[in-house]
Amino acid sequence: MNTPHPSDPPTAPHPSTPSAPPDPSASSGPPDPSDEAGLPFFVYGTLRPGEHNHDLFLRGRTRSEEPGRMRGLVLYEGPGYPYAVEEPGGAVSGELVTALPETYGELLAALDELEEYAPGDPRNLYERVARDAVRADGATVVRAWVYVAAPAVAARLRAEGRPIEDGDWRGPGRDTRTRRRG
C-alpha cells in the first residue's frame, strides 16, 4: 500500500468516492436560467383569474392557480394595468399559476410578448425575474417568475407614481373591467 507522507500535498478524492451534494442555498453569482425552467408564474394584474388577459393567455394552459403573496414588491397604478416595483417592505397579492408541462414553452413566450419583455433589451417596460412567493397557507415558499417594472420605469414610478397601498390591484374600489395588459 502506498501511504502518503505527512508533507505530501493533499490529493483530490477518487472519482468513485462519494462527496456531499452542493448546497443549493449557496450562491456564487447570478442564478442559472436552466435552474428556473418550468417555474410557476406569479401574476398580479390582468392575468389573474376573472381578468381579461387570464382568459386570453392562461385558460386551458394551466395545471393549477392558487392565491399567493410576494414580498419585496410594491404595486403602482399603470395605464389600465399595474406595475410591480422591487422595494423592500412591500408585498403584493396575486396568484401562483402553474402551467401544464406541454404548454410551458409556448406560454412563457406568449407572456414575454404580452409584457413586451426581451432578455437584455434596454427598452423593456418589464423584466421577468425569479423571486420567492408565499402560498395562501402563509408558510409554503415557492420560487416563481414575476414581471417587474424595468429599472427606468421603476425609477419614474417611485418618483411620480401612485402606489396601491394594500398591494392588491383588485382591491376594493378598483374597476378592472377595462384593463387589458398583464
Tab-separated table of N, CA and C in Angstrom:
chain	number	residue	atom	x	y	z
A	1	MET	N	0.836	-1.168	0.000
A	1	MET	CA	0.000	0.000	0.000
A	1	MET	C	0.880	1.229	0.000
A	2	ASN	N	0.483	2.232	-0.736
A	2	ASN	CA	1.251	3.452	-0.864
A	2	ASN	C	0.687	4.486	0.098
A	3	THR	N	1.306	4.699	1.243
A	3	THR	CA	0.825	5.628	2.254
A	3	THR	C	1.458	6.990	2.021
A	4	PRO	N	0.652	8.077	1.972
A	4	PRO	CA	1.230	9.399	1.736
A	4	PRO	C	2.021	9.864	2.949
A	5	HIS	N	3.041	10.597	2.663
A	5	HIS	CA	3.881	11.189	3.695
A	5	HIS	C	3.171	12.444	4.198
A	6	PRO	N	3.269	12.794	5.495
A	6	PRO	CA	2.566	13.975	6.031
A	6	PRO	C	2.902	15.261	5.297
A	7	SER	N	4.047	15.367	4.648
A	7	SER	CA	4.396	16.605	3.948
A	7	SER	C	3.893	16.619	2.505
A	8	ASP	N	3.321	15.489	2.029
A	8	ASP	CA	2.777	15.451	0.665
A	8	ASP	C	1.526	16.340	0.579
A	9	PRO	N	1.320	17.013	-0.596
A	9	PRO	CA	0.102	17.822	-0.742
A	9	PRO	C	-1.129	16.926	-0.760
A	10	PRO	N	-2.276	17.438	-0.309
A	10	PRO	CA	-3.498	16.627	-0.321
A	10	PRO	C	-3.913	16.309	-1.750
A	11	THR	N	-4.534	15.186	-1.904
A	11	THR	CA	-4.989	14.787	-3.232
A	11	THR	C	-6.503	14.834	-3.278
A	12	ALA	N	-7.020	14.990	-4.485
A	12	ALA	CA	-8.475	15.011	-4.677
A	12	ALA	C	-9.014	13.621	-4.447
A	13	PRO	N	-10.273	13.513	-3.996
A	13	PRO	CA	-10.850	12.183	-3.804
A	13	PRO	C	-10.961	11.454	-5.127
A	14	HIS	N	-10.898	10.181	-5.063
A	14	HIS	CA	-11.054	9.347	-6.251
A	14	HIS	C	-12.443	9.582	-6.827
A	15	PRO	N	-12.606	9.612	-8.162
A	15	PRO	CA	-13.919	9.897	-8.752
A	15	PRO	C	-15.045	9.016	-8.226
A	16	SER	N	-14.749	7.813	-7.770
A	16	SER	CA	-15.813	6.952	-7.279
A	16	SER	C	-16.133	7.214	-5.803
A	17	THR	N	-15.345	8.106	-5.148
A	17	THR	CA	-15.597	8.422	-3.750
A	17	THR	C	-16.778	9.365	-3.666
A	18	PRO	N	-17.813	9.013	-2.904
A	18	PRO	CA	-18.968	9.908	-2.815
A	18	PRO	C	-18.589	11.213	-2.137
A	19	SER	N	-19.176	12.291	-2.602
A	19	SER	CA	-18.950	13.586	-1.975
A	19	SER	C	-20.308	14.195	-1.647
A	20	ALA	N	-20.294	15.181	-0.769
A	20	ALA	CA	-21.544	15.830	-0.372
A	20	ALA	C	-22.114	16.592	-1.554
A	21	PRO	N	-23.429	16.600	-1.712
A	21	PRO	CA	-24.022	17.372	-2.806
A	21	PRO	C	-23.823	18.862	-2.564
A	22	PRO	N	-23.805	19.682	-3.646
A	22	PRO	CA	-23.630	21.113	-3.447
A	22	PRO	C	-24.800	21.700	-2.658
A	23	ASP	N	-24.506	22.723	-1.887
A	23	ASP	CA	-25.530	23.393	-1.093
A	23	ASP	C	-26.347	24.293	-2.008
A	24	PRO	N	-27.654	24.005	-2.217
A	24	PRO	CA	-28.450	24.804	-3.142
A	24	PRO	C	-28.661	26.232	-2.663
A	25	SER	N	-28.484	26.502	-1.368
A	25	SER	CA	-28.676	27.862	-0.886
A	25	SER	C	-27.428	28.705	-1.072
A	26	ALA	N	-26.302	28.062	-1.385
A	26	ALA	CA	-25.067	28.806	-1.603
A	26	ALA	C	-25.104	29.427	-2.994
A	27	SER	N	-24.780	30.708	-3.071
A	27	SER	CA	-24.817	31.405	-4.346
A	27	SER	C	-23.425	31.857	-4.710
A	28	SER	N	-23.021	31.566	-5.921
A	28	SER	CA	-21.715	32.005	-6.385
A	28	SER	C	-21.866	32.883	-7.611
A	29	GLY	N	-22.954	33.625	-7.705
A	29	GLY	CA	-23.183	34.503	-8.840
A	29	GLY	C	-24.643	34.487	-9.209
A	30	PRO	N	-24.938	35.008	-10.409
A	30	PRO	CA	-26.340	35.063	-10.821
A	30	PRO	C	-26.923	33.671	-10.986
A	31	PRO	N	-28.245	33.535	-10.816
A	31	PRO	CA	-28.855	32.216	-10.951
A	31	PRO	C	-28.700	31.671	-12.353
A	32	ASP	N	-28.606	30.387	-12.442
A	32	ASP	CA	-28.515	29.704	-13.724
A	32	ASP	C	-29.925	29.597	-14.291
A	33	PRO	N	-30.188	30.229	-15.468
A	33	PRO	CA	-31.540	30.186	-16.020
A	33	PRO	C	-32.077	28.780	-16.203
A	34	SER	N	-31.210	27.795	-16.430
A	34	SER	CA	-31.702	26.430	-16.610
A	34	SER	C	-32.319	25.892	-15.319
A	35	ASP	N	-31.902	26.440	-14.153
A	35	ASP	CA	-32.498	26.031	-12.885
A	35	ASP	C	-33.923	26.564	-12.752
A	36	GLU	N	-34.285	27.541	-13.574
A	36	GLU	CA	-35.566	28.207	-13.442
A	36	GLU	C	-36.563	27.760	-14.504
A	37	ALA	N	-36.175	26.823	-15.345
A	37	ALA	CA	-37.092	26.305	-16.351
A	37	ALA	C	-38.245	25.602	-15.656
A	38	GLY	N	-39.443	25.917	-16.070
A	38	GLY	CA	-40.610	25.264	-15.503
A	38	GLY	C	-41.166	25.912	-14.254
A	39	LEU	N	-40.629	27.067	-13.849
A	39	LEU	CA	-41.160	27.737	-12.658
A	39	LEU	C	-42.604	28.168	-12.891
A	40	PRO	N	-43.405	28.219	-11.829
A	40	PRO	CA	-44.739	28.812	-11.972
A	40	PRO	C	-44.595	30.326	-12.182
A	41	PHE	N	-45.701	30.967	-12.470
A	41	PHE	CA	-45.738	32.410	-12.665
A	41	PHE	C	-46.522	33.030	-11.519
A	42	PHE	N	-46.052	34.173	-11.038
A	42	PHE	CA	-46.811	34.950	-10.068
A	42	PHE	C	-47.437	36.100	-10.843
A	43	VAL	N	-48.784	36.139	-10.884
A	43	VAL	CA	-49.482	37.175	-11.640
A	43	VAL	C	-50.274	38.049	-10.672
A	44	TYR	N	-50.318	39.346	-10.944
A	44	TYR	CA	-50.922	40.294	-10.005
A	44	TYR	C	-51.825	41.314	-10.681
A	45	GLY	N	-52.011	41.227	-11.998
A	45	GLY	CA	-52.811	42.209	-12.726
A	45	GLY	C	-53.840	41.548	-13.612
A	46	THR	N	-53.804	41.858	-14.890
A	46	THR	CA	-54.836	41.379	-15.817
A	46	THR	C	-54.709	39.904	-16.161
A	47	LEU	N	-53.687	39.232	-15.653
A	47	LEU	CA	-53.555	37.785	-15.859
A	47	LEU	C	-54.201	36.983	-14.726
A	48	ARG	N	-54.722	37.664	-13.708
A	48	ARG	CA	-55.381	36.963	-12.601
A	48	ARG	C	-56.711	36.379	-13.058
A	49	PRO	N	-57.155	35.292	-12.432
A	49	PRO	CA	-58.449	34.707	-12.786
A	49	PRO	C	-59.559	35.758	-12.738
A	50	GLY	N	-60.417	35.718	-13.758
A	50	GLY	CA	-61.512	36.668	-13.854
A	50	GLY	C	-61.165	37.929	-14.624
A	51	GLU	N	-59.891	38.131	-14.917
A	51	GLU	CA	-59.457	39.311	-15.672
A	51	GLU	C	-59.323	38.961	-17.153
A	52	HIS	N	-59.365	39.986	-17.975
A	52	HIS	CA	-59.372	39.831	-19.435
A	52	HIS	C	-58.224	38.957	-19.960
A	53	ASN	N	-57.002	39.248	-19.580
A	53	ASN	CA	-55.869	38.510	-20.140
A	53	ASN	C	-55.738	37.094	-19.597
A	54	HIS	N	-56.364	36.819	-18.470
A	54	HIS	CA	-56.357	35.440	-17.980
A	54	HIS	C	-56.991	34.521	-19.015
A	55	ASP	N	-58.161	34.897	-19.488
A	55	ASP	CA	-58.855	34.053	-20.467
A	55	ASP	C	-58.089	33.972	-21.781
A	56	LEU	N	-57.480	35.065	-22.208
A	56	LEU	CA	-56.757	35.081	-23.485
A	56	LEU	C	-55.468	34.268	-23.449
A	57	PHE	N	-54.762	34.299	-22.323
A	57	PHE	CA	-53.433	33.699	-22.275
A	57	PHE	C	-53.328	32.430	-21.430
A	58	LEU	N	-54.122	32.315	-20.377
A	58	LEU	CA	-53.928	31.204	-19.438
A	58	LEU	C	-54.979	30.105	-19.519
A	59	ARG	N	-56.180	30.425	-19.928
A	59	ARG	CA	-57.246	29.408	-19.957
A	59	ARG	C	-56.813	28.205	-20.794
A	60	GLY	N	-56.901	27.022	-20.185
A	60	GLY	CA	-56.548	25.780	-20.868
A	60	GLY	C	-55.059	25.466	-20.882
A	61	ARG	N	-54.233	26.349	-20.332
A	61	ARG	CA	-52.782	26.139	-20.331
A	61	ARG	C	-52.222	25.907	-18.928
A	62	THR	N	-53.102	25.905	-17.918
A	62	THR	CA	-52.590	25.811	-16.549
A	62	THR	C	-53.018	24.526	-15.856
A	63	ARG	N	-52.144	24.061	-14.984
A	63	ARG	CA	-52.437	22.893	-14.153
A	63	ARG	C	-53.066	23.327	-12.834
A	64	SER	N	-52.613	24.486	-12.319
A	64	SER	CA	-53.177	24.997	-11.067
A	64	SER	C	-53.005	26.502	-10.986
A	65	GLU	N	-53.899	27.107	-10.202
A	65	GLU	CA	-53.869	28.533	-9.907
A	65	GLU	C	-54.283	28.673	-8.455
A	66	GLU	N	-53.458	29.333	-7.664
A	66	GLU	CA	-53.766	29.471	-6.250
A	66	GLU	C	-53.319	30.835	-5.750
A	67	PRO	N	-54.039	31.380	-4.776
A	67	PRO	CA	-53.665	32.686	-4.229
A	67	PRO	C	-52.265	32.640	-3.620
A	68	GLY	N	-51.586	33.771	-3.704
A	68	GLY	CA	-50.265	33.877	-3.112
A	68	GLY	C	-49.912	35.326	-2.849
A	69	ARG	N	-48.754	35.501	-2.281
A	69	ARG	CA	-48.263	36.835	-1.961
A	69	ARG	C	-46.767	36.846	-2.233
A	70	MET	N	-46.282	37.986	-2.713
A	70	MET	CA	-44.855	38.119	-2.978
A	70	MET	C	-44.352	39.352	-2.232
A	71	ARG	N	-43.376	39.127	-1.372
A	71	ARG	CA	-42.788	40.211	-0.586
A	71	ARG	C	-41.680	40.889	-1.391
A	72	GLY	N	-41.360	42.110	-0.995
A	72	GLY	CA	-40.290	42.851	-1.660
A	72	GLY	C	-40.745	43.588	-2.907
A	73	LEU	N	-42.073	43.692	-3.092
A	73	LEU	CA	-42.643	44.404	-4.238
A	73	LEU	C	-43.690	45.397	-3.753
A	74	VAL	N	-43.818	46.501	-4.479
A	74	VAL	CA	-44.889	47.467	-4.279
A	74	VAL	C	-45.578	47.630	-5.615
A	75	LEU	N	-46.923	47.631	-5.600
A	75	LEU	CA	-47.687	47.849	-6.830
A	75	LEU	C	-47.915	49.330	-7.051
A	76	TYR	N	-47.836	49.734	-8.318
A	76	TYR	CA	-48.152	51.093	-8.732
A	76	TYR	C	-49.201	51.030	-9.826
A	77	GLU	N	-50.092	52.026	-9.817
A	77	GLU	CA	-51.089	52.138	-10.878
A	77	GLU	C	-50.375	52.403	-12.194
A	78	GLY	N	-50.841	51.727	-13.235
A	78	GLY	CA	-50.356	51.980	-14.586
A	78	GLY	C	-51.530	52.390	-15.443
A	79	PRO	N	-51.304	52.540	-16.727
A	79	PRO	CA	-52.383	52.945	-17.630
A	79	PRO	C	-53.310	51.773	-17.963
A	80	GLY	N	-54.113	51.351	-16.978
A	80	GLY	CA	-55.035	50.238	-17.179
A	80	GLY	C	-54.508	48.913	-16.694
A	81	TYR	N	-53.352	48.896	-16.107
A	81	TYR	CA	-52.738	47.687	-15.557
A	81	TYR	C	-51.681	48.135	-14.555
A	82	PRO	N	-51.315	47.271	-13.616
A	82	PRO	CA	-50.345	47.673	-12.596
A	82	PRO	C	-48.903	47.349	-12.989
A	83	TYR	N	-48.004	47.976	-12.272
A	83	TYR	CA	-46.577	47.644	-12.314
A	83	TYR	C	-46.170	47.211	-10.920
A	84	ALA	N	-45.395	46.149	-10.822
A	84	ALA	CA	-44.773	45.765	-9.554
A	84	ALA	C	-43.347	46.310	-9.585
A	85	VAL	N	-42.978	47.000	-8.515
A	85	VAL	CA	-41.650	47.594	-8.397
A	85	VAL	C	-40.955	46.946	-7.216
A	86	GLU	N	-39.721	46.534	-7.423
A	86	GLU	CA	-38.971	45.906	-6.330
A	86	GLU	C	-38.617	46.962	-5.288
A	87	GLU	N	-39.178	46.789	-4.086
A	87	GLU	CA	-38.934	47.697	-2.969
A	87	GLU	C	-39.024	46.906	-1.673
A	88	PRO	N	-38.022	47.041	-0.800
A	88	PRO	CA	-38.088	46.339	0.486
A	88	PRO	C	-39.309	46.780	1.281
A	89	GLY	N	-39.884	45.848	2.010
A	89	GLY	CA	-41.004	46.158	2.885
A	89	GLY	C	-42.373	46.040	2.242
A	90	GLY	N	-42.437	45.970	0.921
A	90	GLY	CA	-43.728	45.854	0.257
A	90	GLY	C	-44.163	44.410	0.124
A	91	ALA	N	-45.424	44.217	-0.242
A	91	ALA	CA	-45.959	42.884	-0.525
A	91	ALA	C	-47.124	43.037	-1.490
A	92	VAL	N	-47.210	42.119	-2.427
A	92	VAL	CA	-48.224	42.160	-3.476
A	92	VAL	C	-49.041	40.874	-3.429
A	93	SER	N	-50.352	41.022	-3.588
A	93	SER	CA	-51.257	39.876	-3.677
A	93	SER	C	-51.436	39.492	-5.135
A	94	GLY	N	-51.544	38.200	-5.374
A	94	GLY	CA	-51.759	37.718	-6.730
A	94	GLY	C	-52.055	36.239	-6.709
A	95	GLU	N	-51.759	35.587	-7.817
A	95	GLU	CA	-51.963	34.148	-7.943
A	95	GLU	C	-50.680	33.498	-8.431
A	96	LEU	N	-50.445	32.293	-7.926
A	96	LEU	CA	-49.374	31.436	-8.441
A	96	LEU	C	-49.999	30.532	-9.489
A	97	VAL	N	-49.504	30.629	-10.699
A	97	VAL	CA	-50.055	29.893	-11.828
A	97	VAL	C	-49.021	28.887	-12.298
A	98	THR	N	-49.386	27.617	-12.282
A	98	THR	CA	-48.501	26.556	-12.757
A	98	THR	C	-49.012	26.093	-14.113
A	99	ALA	N	-48.154	26.203	-15.110
A	99	ALA	CA	-48.530	25.837	-16.476
A	99	ALA	C	-48.534	24.319	-16.639
A	100	LEU	N	-49.354	23.850	-17.563
A	100	LEU	CA	-49.276	22.449	-17.977
A	100	LEU	C	-47.919	22.244	-18.625
A	101	PRO	N	-47.216	21.147	-18.331
A	101	PRO	CA	-45.882	20.952	-18.895
A	101	PRO	C	-45.849	21.061	-20.417
A	102	GLU	N	-46.868	20.550	-21.077
A	102	GLU	CA	-46.855	20.556	-22.545
A	102	GLU	C	-47.109	21.946	-23.138
A	103	THR	N	-47.522	22.917	-22.321
A	103	THR	CA	-47.769	24.268	-22.835
A	103	THR	C	-46.763	25.281	-22.304
A	104	TYR	N	-45.812	24.843	-21.480
A	104	TYR	CA	-44.945	25.782	-20.769
A	104	TYR	C	-44.156	26.703	-21.708
A	105	GLY	N	-43.451	26.158	-22.648
A	105	GLY	CA	-42.627	26.978	-23.538
A	105	GLY	C	-43.447	27.976	-24.331
A	106	GLU	N	-44.569	27.513	-24.841
A	106	GLU	CA	-45.469	28.382	-25.600
A	106	GLU	C	-46.031	29.492	-24.705
A	107	LEU	N	-46.415	29.141	-23.485
A	107	LEU	CA	-46.963	30.129	-22.564
A	107	LEU	C	-45.903	31.144	-22.156
A	108	LEU	N	-44.709	30.690	-21.860
A	108	LEU	CA	-43.628	31.596	-21.487
A	108	LEU	C	-43.387	32.617	-22.599
A	109	ALA	N	-43.319	32.155	-23.835
A	109	ALA	CA	-43.114	33.061	-24.973
A	109	ALA	C	-44.277	34.041	-25.115
A	110	ALA	N	-45.505	33.552	-24.939
A	110	ALA	CA	-46.681	34.421	-25.069
A	110	ALA	C	-46.701	35.494	-23.978
A	111	LEU	N	-46.341	35.124	-22.749
A	111	LEU	CA	-46.333	36.100	-21.664
A	111	LEU	C	-45.207	37.112	-21.847
A	112	ASP	N	-44.040	36.649	-22.295
A	112	ASP	CA	-42.949	37.584	-22.591
A	112	ASP	C	-43.396	38.592	-23.651
A	113	GLU	N	-44.104	38.122	-24.663
A	113	GLU	CA	-44.583	39.024	-25.714
A	113	GLU	C	-45.632	39.996	-25.167
A	114	LEU	N	-46.575	39.505	-24.377
A	114	LEU	CA	-47.589	40.365	-23.775
A	114	LEU	C	-46.927	41.483	-22.975
A	115	GLU	N	-45.933	41.128	-22.183
A	115	GLU	CA	-45.258	42.101	-21.322
A	115	GLU	C	-44.162	42.872	-22.046
A	116	GLU	N	-44.019	42.613	-23.345
A	116	GLU	CA	-43.003	43.269	-24.168
A	116	GLU	C	-41.618	43.116	-23.547
A	117	TYR	N	-41.352	41.915	-23.095
A	117	TYR	CA	-40.073	41.593	-22.457
A	117	TYR	C	-39.193	40.809	-23.417
A	118	ALA	N	-37.976	41.298	-23.598
A	118	ALA	CA	-36.949	40.570	-24.342
A	118	ALA	C	-35.684	40.601	-23.479
A	119	PRO	N	-35.091	39.444	-23.199
A	119	PRO	CA	-33.916	39.419	-22.323
A	119	PRO	C	-32.843	40.413	-22.774
A	120	GLY	N	-32.409	41.253	-21.834
A	120	GLY	CA	-31.318	42.188	-22.097
A	120	GLY	C	-31.687	43.439	-22.886
A	121	ASP	N	-32.934	43.605	-23.283
A	121	ASP	CA	-33.327	44.764	-24.089
A	121	ASP	C	-33.531	45.979	-23.176
A	122	PRO	N	-32.773	47.048	-23.378
A	122	PRO	CA	-32.911	48.225	-22.505
A	122	PRO	C	-34.249	48.945	-22.675
A	123	ARG	N	-35.017	48.609	-23.698
A	123	ARG	CA	-36.321	49.245	-23.915
A	123	ARG	C	-37.460	48.526	-23.191
A	124	ASN	N	-37.165	47.433	-22.476
A	124	ASN	CA	-38.206	46.698	-21.762
A	124	ASN	C	-38.965	47.607	-20.807
A	125	LEU	N	-40.281	47.400	-20.742
A	125	LEU	CA	-41.089	48.031	-19.703
A	125	LEU	C	-41.078	47.172	-18.452
A	126	TYR	N	-40.987	45.857	-18.653
A	126	TYR	CA	-40.941	44.880	-17.564
A	126	TYR	C	-39.697	44.018	-17.722
A	127	GLU	N	-39.263	43.461	-16.612
A	127	GLU	CA	-38.237	42.428	-16.586
A	127	GLU	C	-38.866	41.188	-15.973
A	128	ARG	N	-38.532	40.010	-16.522
A	128	ARG	CA	-39.005	38.753	-15.925
A	128	ARG	C	-37.913	38.261	-14.989
A	129	VAL	N	-38.247	38.143	-13.705
A	129	VAL	CA	-37.268	37.727	-12.698
A	129	VAL	C	-37.850	36.598	-11.854
A	130	ALA	N	-37.004	35.766	-11.300
A	130	ALA	CA	-37.432	34.692	-10.391
A	130	ALA	C	-37.323	35.209	-8.962
A	131	ARG	N	-38.437	35.107	-8.237
A	131	ARG	CA	-38.496	35.562	-6.850
A	131	ARG	C	-39.317	34.559	-6.039
A	132	ASP	N	-39.210	34.650	-4.720
A	132	ASP	CA	-39.970	33.771	-3.837
A	132	ASP	C	-41.360	34.341	-3.584
A	133	ALA	N	-42.356	33.484	-3.685
A	133	ALA	CA	-43.743	33.822	-3.349
A	133	ALA	C	-44.171	32.911	-2.207
A	134	VAL	N	-45.202	33.330	-1.493
A	134	VAL	CA	-45.726	32.544	-0.376
A	134	VAL	C	-47.152	32.137	-0.720
A	135	ARG	N	-47.434	30.846	-0.579
A	135	ARG	CA	-48.797	30.353	-0.816
A	135	ARG	C	-49.749	30.900	0.246
A	136	ALA	N	-51.038	30.719	-0.008
A	136	ALA	CA	-52.079	31.237	0.884
A	136	ALA	C	-51.955	30.701	2.315
A	137	ASP	N	-51.300	29.542	2.490
A	137	ASP	CA	-51.142	28.996	3.849
A	137	ASP	C	-50.198	29.848	4.698
A	138	GLY	N	-49.503	30.796	4.051
A	138	GLY	CA	-48.606	31.696	4.760
A	138	GLY	C	-47.266	31.108	5.120
A	139	ALA	N	-47.051	29.831	4.813
A	139	ALA	CA	-45.815	29.171	5.209
A	139	ALA	C	-45.029	28.600	4.032
A	140	THR	N	-45.708	28.151	2.999
A	140	THR	CA	-45.037	27.470	1.899
A	140	THR	C	-44.482	28.490	0.901
A	141	VAL	N	-43.170	28.447	0.703
A	141	VAL	CA	-42.483	29.357	-0.211
A	141	VAL	C	-42.271	28.646	-1.541
A	142	VAL	N	-42.565	29.359	-2.625
A	142	VAL	CA	-42.444	28.819	-3.978
A	142	VAL	C	-41.667	29.818	-4.823
A	143	ARG	N	-40.663	29.341	-5.529
A	143	ARG	CA	-39.930	30.198	-6.482
A	143	ARG	C	-40.799	30.345	-7.717
A	144	ALA	N	-40.945	31.581	-8.228
A	144	ALA	CA	-41.832	31.823	-9.365
A	144	ALA	C	-41.294	32.965	-10.226
A	145	TRP	N	-41.669	32.931	-11.493
A	145	TRP	CA	-41.401	34.070	-12.377
A	145	TRP	C	-42.384	35.175	-12.036
A	146	VAL	N	-41.921	36.408	-12.093
A	146	VAL	CA	-42.789	37.572	-11.949
A	146	VAL	C	-42.245	38.659	-12.875
A	147	TYR	N	-43.153	39.419	-13.463
A	147	TYR	CA	-42.750	40.544	-14.302
A	147	TYR	C	-42.777	41.801	-13.437
A	148	VAL	N	-41.602	42.429	-13.295
A	148	VAL	CA	-41.468	43.648	-12.501
A	148	VAL	C	-41.093	44.799	-13.422
A	149	ALA	N	-41.362	46.014	-12.974
A	149	ALA	CA	-41.027	47.191	-13.764
A	149	ALA	C	-39.523	47.220	-14.034
A	150	ALA	N	-39.161	47.507	-15.281
A	150	ALA	CA	-37.751	47.643	-15.652
A	150	ALA	C	-37.164	48.846	-14.908
A	151	PRO	N	-35.847	48.907	-14.753
A	151	PRO	CA	-35.233	49.956	-13.923
A	151	PRO	C	-35.675	51.385	-14.231
A	152	ALA	N	-35.724	51.789	-15.488
A	152	ALA	CA	-36.113	53.168	-15.815
A	152	ALA	C	-37.569	53.420	-15.452
A	153	VAL	N	-38.433	52.445	-15.708
A	153	VAL	CA	-39.858	52.570	-15.369
A	153	VAL	C	-40.008	52.622	-13.854
A	154	ALA	N	-39.289	51.760	-13.147
A	154	ALA	CA	-39.372	51.730	-11.678
A	154	ALA	C	-38.943	53.066	-11.076
A	155	ALA	N	-37.871	53.651	-11.595
A	155	ALA	CA	-37.406	54.945	-11.076
A	155	ALA	C	-38.471	56.018	-11.282
A	156	ARG	N	-39.099	56.024	-12.445
A	156	ARG	CA	-40.156	57.009	-12.731
A	156	ARG	C	-41.354	56.802	-11.801
A	157	LEU	N	-41.747	55.545	-11.591
A	157	LEU	CA	-42.878	55.255	-10.708
A	157	LEU	C	-42.579	55.659	-9.271
A	158	ARG	N	-41.374	55.372	-8.797
A	158	ARG	CA	-41.020	55.761	-7.421
A	158	ARG	C	-41.086	57.275	-7.249
A	159	ALA	N	-40.688	58.025	-8.288
A	159	ALA	CA	-40.652	59.486	-8.214
A	159	ALA	C	-42.031	60.118	-8.400
A	160	GLU	N	-42.840	59.548	-9.314
A	160	GLU	CA	-44.077	60.225	-9.706
A	160	GLU	C	-45.321	59.347	-9.637
A	161	GLY	N	-45.164	58.058	-9.382
A	161	GLY	CA	-46.282	57.135	-9.467
A	161	GLY	C	-47.191	57.139	-8.265
A	162	ARG	N	-48.308	56.437	-8.427
A	162	ARG	CA	-49.287	56.301	-7.346
A	162	ARG	C	-49.288	54.848	-6.881
A	163	PRO	N	-48.734	54.587	-5.678
A	163	PRO	CA	-48.706	53.211	-5.181
A	163	PRO	C	-50.100	52.719	-4.811
A	164	ILE	N	-50.282	51.422	-4.944
A	164	ILE	CA	-51.509	50.755	-4.496
A	164	ILE	C	-51.202	50.257	-3.091
A	165	GLU	N	-51.691	50.969	-2.116
A	165	GLU	CA	-51.275	50.784	-0.721
A	165	GLU	C	-51.458	49.371	-0.192
A	166	ASP	N	-52.552	48.702	-0.549
A	166	ASP	CA	-52.792	47.369	0.011
A	166	ASP	C	-52.114	46.251	-0.784
A	167	GLY	N	-51.442	46.610	-1.877
A	167	GLY	CA	-50.733	45.603	-2.663
A	167	GLY	C	-51.627	44.684	-3.474
A	168	ASP	N	-52.915	45.032	-3.579
A	168	ASP	CA	-53.861	44.189	-4.313
A	168	ASP	C	-54.549	45.033	-5.383
A	169	TRP	N	-54.200	44.794	-6.635
A	169	TRP	CA	-54.742	45.567	-7.747
A	169	TRP	C	-56.251	45.435	-7.851
A	170	ARG	N	-56.786	44.326	-7.396
A	170	ARG	CA	-58.235	44.119	-7.457
A	170	ARG	C	-58.923	44.482	-6.152
A	171	GLY	N	-58.250	45.230	-5.316
A	171	GLY	CA	-58.818	45.598	-4.027
A	171	GLY	C	-60.082	46.427	-4.158
A	172	PRO	N	-60.723	46.730	-3.038
A	172	PRO	CA	-61.991	47.470	-3.040
A	172	PRO	C	-61.865	48.801	-3.783
A	173	GLY	N	-62.904	49.091	-4.566
A	173	GLY	CA	-62.971	50.368	-5.248
A	173	GLY	C	-62.215	50.455	-6.563
A	174	ARG	N	-61.605	49.378	-6.996
A	174	ARG	CA	-60.869	49.421	-8.267
A	174	ARG	C	-61.704	48.778	-9.355
A	175	ASP	N	-61.891	49.489	-10.458
A	175	ASP	CA	-62.632	48.961	-11.600
A	175	ASP	C	-61.629	48.329	-12.547
A	176	THR	N	-61.702	47.024	-12.738
A	176	THR	CA	-60.736	46.318	-13.584
A	176	THR	C	-61.339	45.906	-14.917
A	177	ARG	N	-62.553	46.288	-15.195
A	177	ARG	CA	-63.222	45.789	-16.409
A	177	ARG	C	-62.567	46.244	-17.698
A	178	THR	N	-61.938	47.407	-17.729
A	178	THR	CA	-61.396	47.908	-18.994
A	178	THR	C	-59.897	47.674	-19.110
A	179	ARG	N	-59.307	47.006	-18.181
A	179	ARG	CA	-57.855	46.813	-18.179
A	179	ARG	C	-57.484	45.665	-19.097
A	180	ARG	N	-56.445	45.859	-19.912
A	180	ARG	CA	-56.135	44.887	-20.940
A	180	ARG	C	-54.746	44.253	-20.843
A	181	ARG	N	-53.816	44.828	-20.191
A	181	ARG	CA	-52.447	44.342	-20.195
A	181	ARG	C	-52.189	43.435	-19.007
A	182	GLY	N	-51.050	42.694	-19.011
A	182	GLY	CA	-50.668	41.789	-17.935
A	182	GLY	C	-50.194	42.503	-16.753
